[in-house]
Structures are given as structure tokens and as C-alpha cells.
PDB file of C-alpha atoms and ligand atoms in Angstrom:
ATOM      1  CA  UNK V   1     184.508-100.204-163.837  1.00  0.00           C
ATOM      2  CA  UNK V   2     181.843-101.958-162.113  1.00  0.00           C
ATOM      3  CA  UNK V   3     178.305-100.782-161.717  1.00  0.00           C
ATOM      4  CA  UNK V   4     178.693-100.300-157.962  1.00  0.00           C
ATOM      5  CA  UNK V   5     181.518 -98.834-158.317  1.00  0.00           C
ATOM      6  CA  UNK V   6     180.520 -95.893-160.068  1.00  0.00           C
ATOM      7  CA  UNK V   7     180.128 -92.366-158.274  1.00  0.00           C
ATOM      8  CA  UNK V   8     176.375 -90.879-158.929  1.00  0.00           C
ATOM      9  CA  UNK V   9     176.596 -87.667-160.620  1.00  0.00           C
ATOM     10  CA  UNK V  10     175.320 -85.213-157.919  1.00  0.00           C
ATOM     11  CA  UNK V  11     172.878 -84.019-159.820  1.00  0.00           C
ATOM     12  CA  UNK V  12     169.748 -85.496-160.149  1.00  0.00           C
ATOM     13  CA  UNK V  13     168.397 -84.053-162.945  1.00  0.00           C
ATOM     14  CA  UNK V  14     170.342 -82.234-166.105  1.00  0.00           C
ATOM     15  CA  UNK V  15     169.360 -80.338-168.650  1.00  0.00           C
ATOM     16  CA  UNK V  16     171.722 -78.708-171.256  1.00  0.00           C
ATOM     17  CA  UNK V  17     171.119 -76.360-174.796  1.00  0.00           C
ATOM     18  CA  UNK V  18     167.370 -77.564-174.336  1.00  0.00           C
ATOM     19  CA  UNK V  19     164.951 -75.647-177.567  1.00  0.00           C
ATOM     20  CA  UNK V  20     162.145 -76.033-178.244  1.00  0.00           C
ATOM     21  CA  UNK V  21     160.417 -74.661-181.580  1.00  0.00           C
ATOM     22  CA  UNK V  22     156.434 -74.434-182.371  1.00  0.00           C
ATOM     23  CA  UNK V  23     157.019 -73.719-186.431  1.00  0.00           C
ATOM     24  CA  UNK V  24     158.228 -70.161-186.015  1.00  0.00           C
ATOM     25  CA  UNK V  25     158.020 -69.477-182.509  1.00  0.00           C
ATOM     26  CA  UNK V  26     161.054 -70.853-180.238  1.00  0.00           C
ATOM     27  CA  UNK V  27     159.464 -71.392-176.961  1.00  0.00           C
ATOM     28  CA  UNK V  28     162.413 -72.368-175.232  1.00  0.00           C
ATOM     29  CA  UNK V  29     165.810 -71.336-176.157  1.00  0.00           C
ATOM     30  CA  UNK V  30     169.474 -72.513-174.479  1.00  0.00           C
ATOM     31  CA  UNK V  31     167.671 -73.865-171.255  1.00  0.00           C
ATOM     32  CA  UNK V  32     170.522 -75.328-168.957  1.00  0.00           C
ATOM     33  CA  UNK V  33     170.048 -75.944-165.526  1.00  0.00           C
ATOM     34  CA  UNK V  34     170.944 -78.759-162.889  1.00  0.00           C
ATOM     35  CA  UNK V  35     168.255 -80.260-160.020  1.00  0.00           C
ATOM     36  CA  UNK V  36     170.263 -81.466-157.228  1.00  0.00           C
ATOM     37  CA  UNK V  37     169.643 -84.772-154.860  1.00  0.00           C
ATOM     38  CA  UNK V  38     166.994 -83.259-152.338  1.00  0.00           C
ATOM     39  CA  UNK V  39     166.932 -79.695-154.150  1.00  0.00           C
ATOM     40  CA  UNK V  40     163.821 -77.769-154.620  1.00  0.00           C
ATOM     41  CA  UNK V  41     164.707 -76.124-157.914  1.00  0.00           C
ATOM     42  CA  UNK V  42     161.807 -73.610-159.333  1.00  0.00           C
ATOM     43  CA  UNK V  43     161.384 -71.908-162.969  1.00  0.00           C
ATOM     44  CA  UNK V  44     159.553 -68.210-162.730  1.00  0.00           C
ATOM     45  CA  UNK V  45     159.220 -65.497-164.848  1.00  0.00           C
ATOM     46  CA  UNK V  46     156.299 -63.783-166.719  1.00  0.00           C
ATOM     47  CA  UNK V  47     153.406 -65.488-168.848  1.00  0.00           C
ATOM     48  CA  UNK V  48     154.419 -67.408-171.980  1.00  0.00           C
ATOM     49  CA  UNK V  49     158.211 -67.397-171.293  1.00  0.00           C
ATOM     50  CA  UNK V  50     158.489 -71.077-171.962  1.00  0.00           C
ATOM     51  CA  UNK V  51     158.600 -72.480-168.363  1.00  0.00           C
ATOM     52  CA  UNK V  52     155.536 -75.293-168.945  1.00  0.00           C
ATOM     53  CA  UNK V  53     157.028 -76.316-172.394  1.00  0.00           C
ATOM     54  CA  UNK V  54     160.568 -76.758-170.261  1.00  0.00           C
ATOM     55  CA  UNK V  55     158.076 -79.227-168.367  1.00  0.00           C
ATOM     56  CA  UNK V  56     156.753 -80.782-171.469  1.00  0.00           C
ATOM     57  CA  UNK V  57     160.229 -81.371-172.635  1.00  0.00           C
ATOM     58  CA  UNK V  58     161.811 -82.768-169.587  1.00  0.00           C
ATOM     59  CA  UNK V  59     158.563 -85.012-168.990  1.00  0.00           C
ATOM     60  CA  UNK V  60     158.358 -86.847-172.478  1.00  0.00           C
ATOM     61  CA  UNK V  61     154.745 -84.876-173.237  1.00  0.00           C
ATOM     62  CA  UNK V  62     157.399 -82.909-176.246  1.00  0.00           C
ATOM     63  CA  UNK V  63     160.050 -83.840-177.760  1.00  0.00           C
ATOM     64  CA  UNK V  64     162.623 -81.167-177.820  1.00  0.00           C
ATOM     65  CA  UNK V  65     164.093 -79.487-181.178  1.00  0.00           C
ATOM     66  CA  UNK V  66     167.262 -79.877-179.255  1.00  0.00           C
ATOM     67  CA  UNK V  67     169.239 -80.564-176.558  1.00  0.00           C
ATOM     68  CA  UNK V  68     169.762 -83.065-174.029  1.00  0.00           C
ATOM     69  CA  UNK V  69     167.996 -84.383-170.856  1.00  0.00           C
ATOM     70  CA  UNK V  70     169.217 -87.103-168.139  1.00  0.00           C
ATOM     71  CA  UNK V  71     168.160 -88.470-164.973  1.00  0.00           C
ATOM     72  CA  UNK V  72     170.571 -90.085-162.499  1.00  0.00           C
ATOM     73  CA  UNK V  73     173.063 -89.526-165.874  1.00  0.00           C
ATOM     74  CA  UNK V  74     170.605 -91.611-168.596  1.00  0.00           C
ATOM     75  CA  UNK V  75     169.484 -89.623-171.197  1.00  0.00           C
ATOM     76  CA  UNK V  76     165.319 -89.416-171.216  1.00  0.00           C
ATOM     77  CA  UNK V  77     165.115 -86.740-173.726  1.00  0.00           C
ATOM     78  CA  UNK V  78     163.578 -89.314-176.328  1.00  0.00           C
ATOM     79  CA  UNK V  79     161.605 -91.339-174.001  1.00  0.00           C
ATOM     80  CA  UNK V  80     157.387 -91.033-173.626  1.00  0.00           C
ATOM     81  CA  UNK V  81     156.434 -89.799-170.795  1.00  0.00           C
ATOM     82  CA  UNK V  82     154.935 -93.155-169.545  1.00  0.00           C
ATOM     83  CA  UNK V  83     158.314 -94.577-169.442  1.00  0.00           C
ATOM     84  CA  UNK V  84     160.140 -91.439-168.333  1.00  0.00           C
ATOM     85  CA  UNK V  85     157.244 -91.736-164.756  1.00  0.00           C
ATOM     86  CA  UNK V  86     158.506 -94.986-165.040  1.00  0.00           C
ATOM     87  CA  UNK V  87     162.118 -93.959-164.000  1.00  0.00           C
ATOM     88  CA  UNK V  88     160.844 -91.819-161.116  1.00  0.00           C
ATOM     89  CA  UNK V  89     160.015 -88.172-163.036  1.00  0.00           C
ATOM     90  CA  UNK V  90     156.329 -87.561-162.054  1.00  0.00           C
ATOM     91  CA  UNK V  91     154.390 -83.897-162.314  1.00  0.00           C
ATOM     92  CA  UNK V  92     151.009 -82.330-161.492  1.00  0.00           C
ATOM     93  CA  UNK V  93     149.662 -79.981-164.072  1.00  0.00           C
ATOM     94  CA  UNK V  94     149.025 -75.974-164.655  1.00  0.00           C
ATOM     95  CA  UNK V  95     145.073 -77.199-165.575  1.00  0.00           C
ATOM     96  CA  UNK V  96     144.712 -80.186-162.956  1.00  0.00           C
ATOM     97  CA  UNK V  97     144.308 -83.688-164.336  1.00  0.00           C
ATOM     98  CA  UNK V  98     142.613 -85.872-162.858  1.00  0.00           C
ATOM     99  CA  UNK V  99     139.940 -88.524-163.535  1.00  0.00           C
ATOM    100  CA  UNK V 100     137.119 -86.663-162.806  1.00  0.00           C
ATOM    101  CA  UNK V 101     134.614 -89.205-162.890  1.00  0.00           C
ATOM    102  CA  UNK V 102     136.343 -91.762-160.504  1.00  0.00           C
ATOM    103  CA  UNK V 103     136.535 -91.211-156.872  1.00  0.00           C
ATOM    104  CA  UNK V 104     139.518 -90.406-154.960  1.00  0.00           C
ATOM    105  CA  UNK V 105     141.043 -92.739-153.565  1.00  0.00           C
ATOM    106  CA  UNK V 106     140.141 -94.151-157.278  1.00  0.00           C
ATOM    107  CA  UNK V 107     142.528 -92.053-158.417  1.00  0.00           C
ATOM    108  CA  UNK V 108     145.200 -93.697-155.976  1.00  0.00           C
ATOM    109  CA  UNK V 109     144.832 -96.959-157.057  1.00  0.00           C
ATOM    110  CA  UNK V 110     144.665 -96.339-161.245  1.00  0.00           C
ATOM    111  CA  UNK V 111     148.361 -94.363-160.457  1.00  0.00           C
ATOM    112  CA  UNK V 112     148.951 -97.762-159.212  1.00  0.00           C
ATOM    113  CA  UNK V 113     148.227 -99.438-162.258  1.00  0.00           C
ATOM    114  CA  UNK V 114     145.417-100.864-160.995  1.00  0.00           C
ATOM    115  CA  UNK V 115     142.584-101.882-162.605  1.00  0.00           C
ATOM    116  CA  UNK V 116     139.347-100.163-160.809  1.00  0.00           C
ATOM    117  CA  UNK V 117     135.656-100.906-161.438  1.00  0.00           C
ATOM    118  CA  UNK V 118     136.235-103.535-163.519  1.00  0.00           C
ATOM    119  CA  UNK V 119     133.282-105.137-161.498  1.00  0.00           C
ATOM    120  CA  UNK V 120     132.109-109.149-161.562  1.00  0.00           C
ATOM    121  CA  UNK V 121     134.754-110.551-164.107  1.00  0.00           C
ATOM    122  CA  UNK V 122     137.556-108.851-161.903  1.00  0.00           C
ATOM    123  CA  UNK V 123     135.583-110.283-158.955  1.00  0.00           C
ATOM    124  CA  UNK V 124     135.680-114.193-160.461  1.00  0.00           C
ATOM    125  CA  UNK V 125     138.601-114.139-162.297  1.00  0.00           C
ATOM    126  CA  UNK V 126     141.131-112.194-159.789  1.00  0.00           C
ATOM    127  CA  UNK V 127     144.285-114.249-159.150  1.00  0.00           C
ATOM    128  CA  UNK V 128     145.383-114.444-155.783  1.00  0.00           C
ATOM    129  CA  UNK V 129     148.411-112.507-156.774  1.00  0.00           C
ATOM    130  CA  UNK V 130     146.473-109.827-157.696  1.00  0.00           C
ATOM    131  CA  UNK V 131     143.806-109.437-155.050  1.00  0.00           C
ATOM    132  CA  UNK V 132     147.629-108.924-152.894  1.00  0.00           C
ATOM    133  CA  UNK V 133     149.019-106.185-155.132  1.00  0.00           C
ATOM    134  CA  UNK V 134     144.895-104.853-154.901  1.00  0.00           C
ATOM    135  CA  UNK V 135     145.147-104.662-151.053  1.00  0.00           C
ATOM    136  CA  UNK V 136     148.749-103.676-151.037  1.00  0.00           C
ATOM    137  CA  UNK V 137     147.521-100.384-153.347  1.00  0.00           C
ATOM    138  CA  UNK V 138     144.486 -99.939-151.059  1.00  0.00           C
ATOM    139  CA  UNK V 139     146.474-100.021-148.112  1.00  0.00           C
ATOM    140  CA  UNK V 140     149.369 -96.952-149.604  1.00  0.00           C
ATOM    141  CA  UNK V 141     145.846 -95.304-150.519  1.00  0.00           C
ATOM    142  CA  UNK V 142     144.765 -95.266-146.952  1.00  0.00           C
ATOM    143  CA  UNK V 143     148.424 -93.509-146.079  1.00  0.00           C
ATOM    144  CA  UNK V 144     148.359 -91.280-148.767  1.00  0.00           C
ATOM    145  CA  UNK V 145     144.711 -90.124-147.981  1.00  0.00           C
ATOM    146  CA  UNK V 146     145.197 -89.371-144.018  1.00  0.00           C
ATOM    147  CA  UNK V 147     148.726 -87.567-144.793  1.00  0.00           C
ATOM    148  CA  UNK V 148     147.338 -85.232-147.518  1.00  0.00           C
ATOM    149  CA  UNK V 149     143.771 -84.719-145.501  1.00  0.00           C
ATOM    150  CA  UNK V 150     141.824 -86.294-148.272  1.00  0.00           C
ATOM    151  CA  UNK V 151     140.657 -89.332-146.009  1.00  0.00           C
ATOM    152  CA  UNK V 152     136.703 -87.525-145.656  1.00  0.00           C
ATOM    153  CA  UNK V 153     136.549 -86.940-149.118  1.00  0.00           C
ATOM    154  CA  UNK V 154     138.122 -90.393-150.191  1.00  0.00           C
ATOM    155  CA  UNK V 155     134.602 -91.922-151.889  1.00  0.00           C
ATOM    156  CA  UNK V 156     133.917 -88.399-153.535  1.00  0.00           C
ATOM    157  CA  UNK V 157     134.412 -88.203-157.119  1.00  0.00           C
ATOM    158  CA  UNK V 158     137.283 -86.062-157.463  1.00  0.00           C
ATOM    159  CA  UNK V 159     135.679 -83.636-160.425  1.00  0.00           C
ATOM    160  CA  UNK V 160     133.438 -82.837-157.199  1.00  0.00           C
ATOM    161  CA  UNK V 161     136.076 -81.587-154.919  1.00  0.00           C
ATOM    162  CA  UNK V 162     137.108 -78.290-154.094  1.00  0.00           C
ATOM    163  CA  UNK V 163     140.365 -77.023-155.917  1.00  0.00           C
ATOM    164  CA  UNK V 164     142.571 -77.381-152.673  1.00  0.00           C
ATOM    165  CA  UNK V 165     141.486 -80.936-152.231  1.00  0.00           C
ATOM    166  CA  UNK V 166     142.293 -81.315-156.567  1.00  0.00           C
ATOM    167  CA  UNK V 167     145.479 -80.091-156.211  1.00  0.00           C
ATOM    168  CA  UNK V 168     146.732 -82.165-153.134  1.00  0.00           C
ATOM    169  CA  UNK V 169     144.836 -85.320-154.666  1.00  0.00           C
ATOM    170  CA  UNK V 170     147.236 -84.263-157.605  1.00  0.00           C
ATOM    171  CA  UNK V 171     150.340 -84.226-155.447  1.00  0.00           C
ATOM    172  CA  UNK V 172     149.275 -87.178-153.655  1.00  0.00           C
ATOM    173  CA  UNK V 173     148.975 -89.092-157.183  1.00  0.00           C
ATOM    174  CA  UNK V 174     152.251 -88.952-157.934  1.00  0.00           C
ATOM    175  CA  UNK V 175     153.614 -89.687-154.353  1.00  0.00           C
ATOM    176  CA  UNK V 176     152.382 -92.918-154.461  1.00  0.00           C
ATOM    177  CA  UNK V 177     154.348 -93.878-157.022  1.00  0.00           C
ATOM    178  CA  UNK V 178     157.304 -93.163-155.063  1.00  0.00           C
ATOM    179  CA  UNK V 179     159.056 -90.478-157.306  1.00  0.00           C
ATOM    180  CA  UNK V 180     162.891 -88.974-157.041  1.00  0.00           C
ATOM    181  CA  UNK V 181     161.837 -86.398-158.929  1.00  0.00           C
ATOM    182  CA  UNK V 182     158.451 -84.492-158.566  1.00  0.00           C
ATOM    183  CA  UNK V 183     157.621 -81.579-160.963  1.00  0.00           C
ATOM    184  CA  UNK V 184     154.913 -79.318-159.856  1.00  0.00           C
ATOM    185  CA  UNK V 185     153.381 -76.697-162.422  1.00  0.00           C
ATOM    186  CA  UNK V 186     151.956 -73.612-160.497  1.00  0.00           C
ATOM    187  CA  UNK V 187     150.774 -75.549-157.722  1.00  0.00           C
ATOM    188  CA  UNK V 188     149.473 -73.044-155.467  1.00  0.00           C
ATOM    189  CA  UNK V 189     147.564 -71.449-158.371  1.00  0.00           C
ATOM    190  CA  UNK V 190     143.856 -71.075-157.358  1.00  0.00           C
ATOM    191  CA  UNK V 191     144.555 -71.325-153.468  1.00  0.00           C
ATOM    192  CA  UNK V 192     143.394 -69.173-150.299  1.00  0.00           C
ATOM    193  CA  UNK V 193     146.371 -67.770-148.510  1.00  0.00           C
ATOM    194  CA  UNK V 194     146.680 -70.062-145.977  1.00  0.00           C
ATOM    195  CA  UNK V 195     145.839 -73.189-148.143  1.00  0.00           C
ATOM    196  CA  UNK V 196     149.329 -71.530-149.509  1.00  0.00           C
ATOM    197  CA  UNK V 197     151.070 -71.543-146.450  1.00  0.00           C
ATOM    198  CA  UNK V 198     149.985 -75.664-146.210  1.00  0.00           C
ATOM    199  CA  UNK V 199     151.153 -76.172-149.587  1.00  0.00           C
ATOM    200  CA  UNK V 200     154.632 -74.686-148.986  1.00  0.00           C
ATOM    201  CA  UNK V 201     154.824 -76.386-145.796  1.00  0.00           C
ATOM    202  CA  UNK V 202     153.757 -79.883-147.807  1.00  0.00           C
ATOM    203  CA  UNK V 203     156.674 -79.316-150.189  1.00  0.00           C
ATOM    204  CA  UNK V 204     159.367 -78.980-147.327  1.00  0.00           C
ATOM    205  CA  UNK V 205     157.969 -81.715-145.450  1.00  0.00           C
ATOM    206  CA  UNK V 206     157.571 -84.467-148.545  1.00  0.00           C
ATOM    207  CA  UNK V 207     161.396 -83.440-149.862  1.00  0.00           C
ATOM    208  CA  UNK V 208     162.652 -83.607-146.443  1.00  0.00           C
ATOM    209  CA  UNK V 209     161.409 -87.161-145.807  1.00  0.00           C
ATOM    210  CA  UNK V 210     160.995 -88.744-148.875  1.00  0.00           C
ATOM    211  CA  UNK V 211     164.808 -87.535-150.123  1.00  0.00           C
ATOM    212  CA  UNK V 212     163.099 -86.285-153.334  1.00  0.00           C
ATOM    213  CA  UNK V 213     163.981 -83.467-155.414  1.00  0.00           C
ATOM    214  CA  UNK V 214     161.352 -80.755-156.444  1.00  0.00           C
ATOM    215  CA  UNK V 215     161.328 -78.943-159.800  1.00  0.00           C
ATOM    216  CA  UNK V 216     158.787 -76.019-159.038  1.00  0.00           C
ATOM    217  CA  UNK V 217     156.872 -73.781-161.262  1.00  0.00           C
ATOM    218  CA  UNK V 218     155.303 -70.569-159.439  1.00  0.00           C
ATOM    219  CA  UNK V 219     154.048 -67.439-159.733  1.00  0.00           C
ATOM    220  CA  UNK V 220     153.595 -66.812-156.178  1.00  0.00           C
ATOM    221  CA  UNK V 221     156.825 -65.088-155.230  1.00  0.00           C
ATOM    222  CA  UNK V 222     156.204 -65.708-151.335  1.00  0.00           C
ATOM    223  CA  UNK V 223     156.115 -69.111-151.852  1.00  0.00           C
ATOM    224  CA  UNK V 224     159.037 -69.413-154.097  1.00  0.00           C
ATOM    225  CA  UNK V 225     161.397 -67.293-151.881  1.00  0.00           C
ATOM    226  CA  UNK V 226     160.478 -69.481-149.464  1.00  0.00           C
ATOM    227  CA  UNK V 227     161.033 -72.845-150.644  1.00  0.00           C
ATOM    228  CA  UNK V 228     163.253 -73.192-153.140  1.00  0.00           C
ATOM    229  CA  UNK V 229     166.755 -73.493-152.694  1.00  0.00           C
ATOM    230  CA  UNK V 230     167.682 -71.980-156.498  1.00  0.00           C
ATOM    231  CA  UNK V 231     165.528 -70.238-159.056  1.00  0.00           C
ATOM    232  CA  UNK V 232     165.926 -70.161-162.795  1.00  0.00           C
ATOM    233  CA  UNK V 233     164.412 -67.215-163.958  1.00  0.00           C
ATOM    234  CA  UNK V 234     163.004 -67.277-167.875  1.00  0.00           C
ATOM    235  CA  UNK V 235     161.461 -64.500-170.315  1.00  0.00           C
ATOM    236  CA  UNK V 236     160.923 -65.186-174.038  1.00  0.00           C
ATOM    237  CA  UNK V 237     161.968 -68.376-173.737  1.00  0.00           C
ATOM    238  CA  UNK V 238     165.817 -67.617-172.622  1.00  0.00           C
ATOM    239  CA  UNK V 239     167.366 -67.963-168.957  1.00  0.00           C
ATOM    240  CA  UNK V 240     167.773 -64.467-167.621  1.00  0.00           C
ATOM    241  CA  UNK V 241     169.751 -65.660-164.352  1.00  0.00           C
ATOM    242  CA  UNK V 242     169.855 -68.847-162.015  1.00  0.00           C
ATOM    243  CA  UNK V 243     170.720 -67.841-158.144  1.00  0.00           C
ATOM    244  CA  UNK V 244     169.775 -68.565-154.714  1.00  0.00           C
ATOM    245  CA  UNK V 245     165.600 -66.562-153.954  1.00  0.00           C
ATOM    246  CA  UNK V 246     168.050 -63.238-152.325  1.00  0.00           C
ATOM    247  CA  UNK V 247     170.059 -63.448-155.197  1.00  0.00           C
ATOM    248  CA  UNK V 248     167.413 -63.302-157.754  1.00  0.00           C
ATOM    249  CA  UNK V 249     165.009 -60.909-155.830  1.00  0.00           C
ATOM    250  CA  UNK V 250     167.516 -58.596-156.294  1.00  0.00           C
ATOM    251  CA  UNK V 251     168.488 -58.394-159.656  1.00  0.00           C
ATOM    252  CA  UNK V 252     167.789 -55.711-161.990  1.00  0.00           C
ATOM    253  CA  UNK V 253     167.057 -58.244-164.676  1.00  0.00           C
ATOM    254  CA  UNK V 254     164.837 -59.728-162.939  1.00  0.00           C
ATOM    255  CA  UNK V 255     162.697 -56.847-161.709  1.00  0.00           C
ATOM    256  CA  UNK V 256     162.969 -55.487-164.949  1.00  0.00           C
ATOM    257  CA  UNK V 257     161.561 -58.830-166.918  1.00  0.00           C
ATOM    258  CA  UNK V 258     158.452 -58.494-163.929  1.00  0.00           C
ATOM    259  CA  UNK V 259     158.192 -54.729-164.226  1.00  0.00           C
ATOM    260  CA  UNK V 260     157.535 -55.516-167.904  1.00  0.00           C
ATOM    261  CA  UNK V 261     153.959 -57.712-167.434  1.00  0.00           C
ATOM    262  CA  UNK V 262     151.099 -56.320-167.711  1.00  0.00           C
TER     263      UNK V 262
HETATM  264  N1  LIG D 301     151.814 -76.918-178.092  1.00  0.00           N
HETATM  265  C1  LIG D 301     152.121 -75.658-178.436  1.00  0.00           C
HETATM  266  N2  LIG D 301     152.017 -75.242-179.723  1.00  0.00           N
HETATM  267  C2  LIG D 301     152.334 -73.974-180.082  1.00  0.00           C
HETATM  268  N3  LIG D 301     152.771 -73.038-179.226  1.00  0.00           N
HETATM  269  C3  LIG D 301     152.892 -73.391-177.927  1.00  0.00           C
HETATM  270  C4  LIG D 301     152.574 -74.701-177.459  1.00  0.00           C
HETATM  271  N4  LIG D 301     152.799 -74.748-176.122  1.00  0.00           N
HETATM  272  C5  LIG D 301     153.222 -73.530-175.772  1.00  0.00           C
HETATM  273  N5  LIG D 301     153.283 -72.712-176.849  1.00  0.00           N
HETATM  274  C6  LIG D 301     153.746 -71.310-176.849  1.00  0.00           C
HETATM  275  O1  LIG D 301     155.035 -71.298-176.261  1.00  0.00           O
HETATM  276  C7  LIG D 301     155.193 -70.134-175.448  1.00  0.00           C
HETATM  277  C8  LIG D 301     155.530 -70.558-174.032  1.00  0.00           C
HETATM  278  O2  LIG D 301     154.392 -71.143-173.433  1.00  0.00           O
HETATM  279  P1  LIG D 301     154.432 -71.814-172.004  1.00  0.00           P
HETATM  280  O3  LIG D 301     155.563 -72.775-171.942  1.00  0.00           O
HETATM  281  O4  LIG D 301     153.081 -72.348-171.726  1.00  0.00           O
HETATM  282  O5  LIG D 301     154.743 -70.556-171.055  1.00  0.00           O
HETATM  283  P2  LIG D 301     154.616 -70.389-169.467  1.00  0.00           P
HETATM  284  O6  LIG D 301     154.344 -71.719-168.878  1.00  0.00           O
HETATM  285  O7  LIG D 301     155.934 -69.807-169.038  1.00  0.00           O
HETATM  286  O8  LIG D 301     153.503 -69.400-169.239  1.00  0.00           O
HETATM  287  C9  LIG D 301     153.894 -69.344-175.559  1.00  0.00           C
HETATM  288  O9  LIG D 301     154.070 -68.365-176.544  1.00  0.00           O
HETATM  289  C10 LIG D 301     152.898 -70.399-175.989  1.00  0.00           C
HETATM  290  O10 LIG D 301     151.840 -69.819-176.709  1.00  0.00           O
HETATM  291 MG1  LIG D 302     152.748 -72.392-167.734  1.00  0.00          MG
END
């Protein structure tokens, strides 16, 4: 059969019998779950029950102790995480990561690949073909700047900025690199309650226009009822039940694993 003949799986994202062992501790244990095309598909459940090493694994950052992961039906379970961005899988992190010490829309252009302050060499040496690509980035900065609200703060370092500002220049980092798949790890961790209600808002709006899928992390329970169209729920490392938010609000399992925190 020819390549444009063959159906896309509907899922976008798959993982099956994913483990994941640190010497004697199994972090994550017979993980399977699907992310649809244009799905926002969180992870909850209590501290330590494996859902940022699921991220790890599914990003390249680990490599799992088993199991399998594809995207668009290609396996990435092996692959670094430089190549598996490279295939569309981009995330934000539970401690944000940015480069402090640049600016913002700094930050834009390096998840651009592009070279910044590289100063009077860059300035006599640039080929025309790159001072292009240069004003090409520049100019998907500008968007990305006045759609996440950054544009006043766009020649602030970002180490400088308030944590609101850090986490949307985190989400607007991996925007610009056009993503089908955009994992966010507890991104409304750290924000005022209405900087909540934007970020939920953000999520809809970016999956409904940009045709991505979402794979969400989140301890706020508001938010996650809200947005997400299923929920995995984890403790100790093991799924506990996948459902729609009124599914999984309700289940004794899943009150019981929350009941349990401290
Ligand atoms: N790199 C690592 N080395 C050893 N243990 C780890 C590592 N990363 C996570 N863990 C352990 O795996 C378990 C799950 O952690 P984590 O995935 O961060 O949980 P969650 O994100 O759900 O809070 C915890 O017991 C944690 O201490
Ligand atoms: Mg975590």
C-alpha cells in the first residue's frame, strides 16, 4: 500500500505496558493510555505517583524499562528528546526552564534554532539566507509575544519575570515550534486564581485553533474538570481508572487515592 494511502491511526499519541524502574523503586508500572487528534488528555493523582516520569518517558528525557511509545504510529520510545521535539512532542516543565539570562523574546528565537548574541562575527559573516530565516523567527516572535501578553516584557530577561509571565513564555516556547503534541507539567502551579482561569482558557483556545493535542499534568482539580476531555488517574505508579472529568470525580477509587494525601 502506498504512503497516501494509508489511514492515520486516530490516535495521536500511544502508550502501552510503559515501566519505569529507579533500581528498586518502579515509578511507573503498566501505563497504557491513548491521546487523541485534538484531545486534551491529563494525568492526576497524588505526589510521587509517577505522572512526571510518564513525561520523562514519553519525551526521550528516560528511557523506559519497558514498554512502547508512538506518535502518529512510529515508535519514539528510544529516541532523545531533541529528536522526539523534532517530530512535534514539545513540553513545559514542573520547575520552569528557561534561559534565565537571555531575554524573552530571546528565548523565542533560540527555540528557533537560532543563534542569538553571537554579536560582530554573526554581524559580518551572516549569509543572506540566514539574516531571512533571522527575520522570519523575529517576525513568529512578534506573534507569539502579543498572543501570550508577553509583548511589554519582550527585552526583559526572563529569570526577571514574574511566574505567570515564566510559565506562558514557557508555553509560548514550544508553540513556536509548531507542535501536534504539547505536554504541559502542572502548568497552573504557582498561579493567582484568575491567572488560572487565563491559563485554562489559553489551553482551549491554542487546541482549538492550532488542531493540537494536549497531554496535561494538574493538580488543580477545577482546571482539570474543566478542560480535559479524559483523565488518567495514577497512585504508586499504577493507573487507577481512565474516564471522562464526571466519570472520574466520582469514583470511589479515586476519592479514596485523594482522601489518602496528606
Ligand atoms: N530520576 C529519578 N531517580 C530516582 N527516583 C526518581 C526519579 N524521578 C522520579 N523518581 C521517583 O519516582 C516516583 C515518582 O515521581 P514523579 O514521577 O516525579 O511523581 P509525580 O510527578 O506524580 O509527583 C517518586 O517516588 C520519585 O521519588
Ligand atoms: Mg510531577
Amino acid at each position: 500500500m502506498s504512503q497516501a494511502h494509508q489511514v492515520q491511526p486516530a490516535e495521536l499519541l500511544k502508550v502501552s505496558g510503559l515501566q519505569m524502574r529507579f533500581g528498586g523503586l518502579l515509578a511507573v508500572d503498566g501505563i497504557d493510555f491513548d491521546v487523541r487528534r485534538d484531545e486534551v488528555f491529563a494525568i492526576i493523582g497524588p505526589n510521587g505517583a509517577g505522572k512526571t516520569t510518564v513525561f520523562n518517558c514519553v519525551g526521550g528525557f528516560y528511557r523506559p524499562t519497558a514498554g512502547e511509545v508512538t506518535l502518529d504510529g512510529h515508535s519514539i520510545a528510544r529516541l532523545p528528546s531533541h529528536q522526539v521535539a523534532r517530530r512535534g512532542l514539545v513540553r513545559t516543565f514542573q520547575n520552569i526552564r528557561l534561559f534565565r539570562q537571555l531575554t524573552v523574546v530571546e528565548n523565542l528565537l533560540v527555540a528557533q534554532h537560532l543563534q542569538v548574541r553571537a554579536g560582530l562575527l554573526h554581524g559580518l559573516f551572516a549569509t543572506p539566507a540566514y539574516r531571512r530565516a533571522e527575520r522570519a523567527a523575529l517576525e513568529r516572535a512578534a506573534v507569539w509575544l502579543e498572543r501570550m501578553g508577553l509583548r511589554d516584557v519582550a527585552n526583559r530577561e526572563a529569570g526577571t519575570l514574574s511566574y505567570g509571565h515564566q510559565r506562558r513564555l514557557e508555553i509560548a516556547r514550544c508553540m513556536i515550534t509548531n507542535p501536534r503534541l504539547l505536554m504541559l507539567d502542572e502548568p497552573a502551579a504557582g498561579l493567582n486564581p484568575q491567572e488560572k482561569v487565563v491559563l485554562s482558557q489559553l489551553i482551549d483556545q491554542l487546541r482549538r485553533e492550532f488542531n493540537i493535542s494536549v497531554l496535561l499534568i494538574e493538580h488543580d482539580m477545577s482546571l482539570v474538570m474543566g478542560v480535559s476531555d479524559r483523565i488518567l488517574v495514577m497512585e504508586h505508579g499504577r493507573p487507577i481508572v481512565v474516564g471522562k472529568p464526571a466519570e472520574v470525580r466520582n469514583d470511589p477509587r479515586v476519592i479514596k487515592a485523594y482522601l489518602g494525601e496528606d
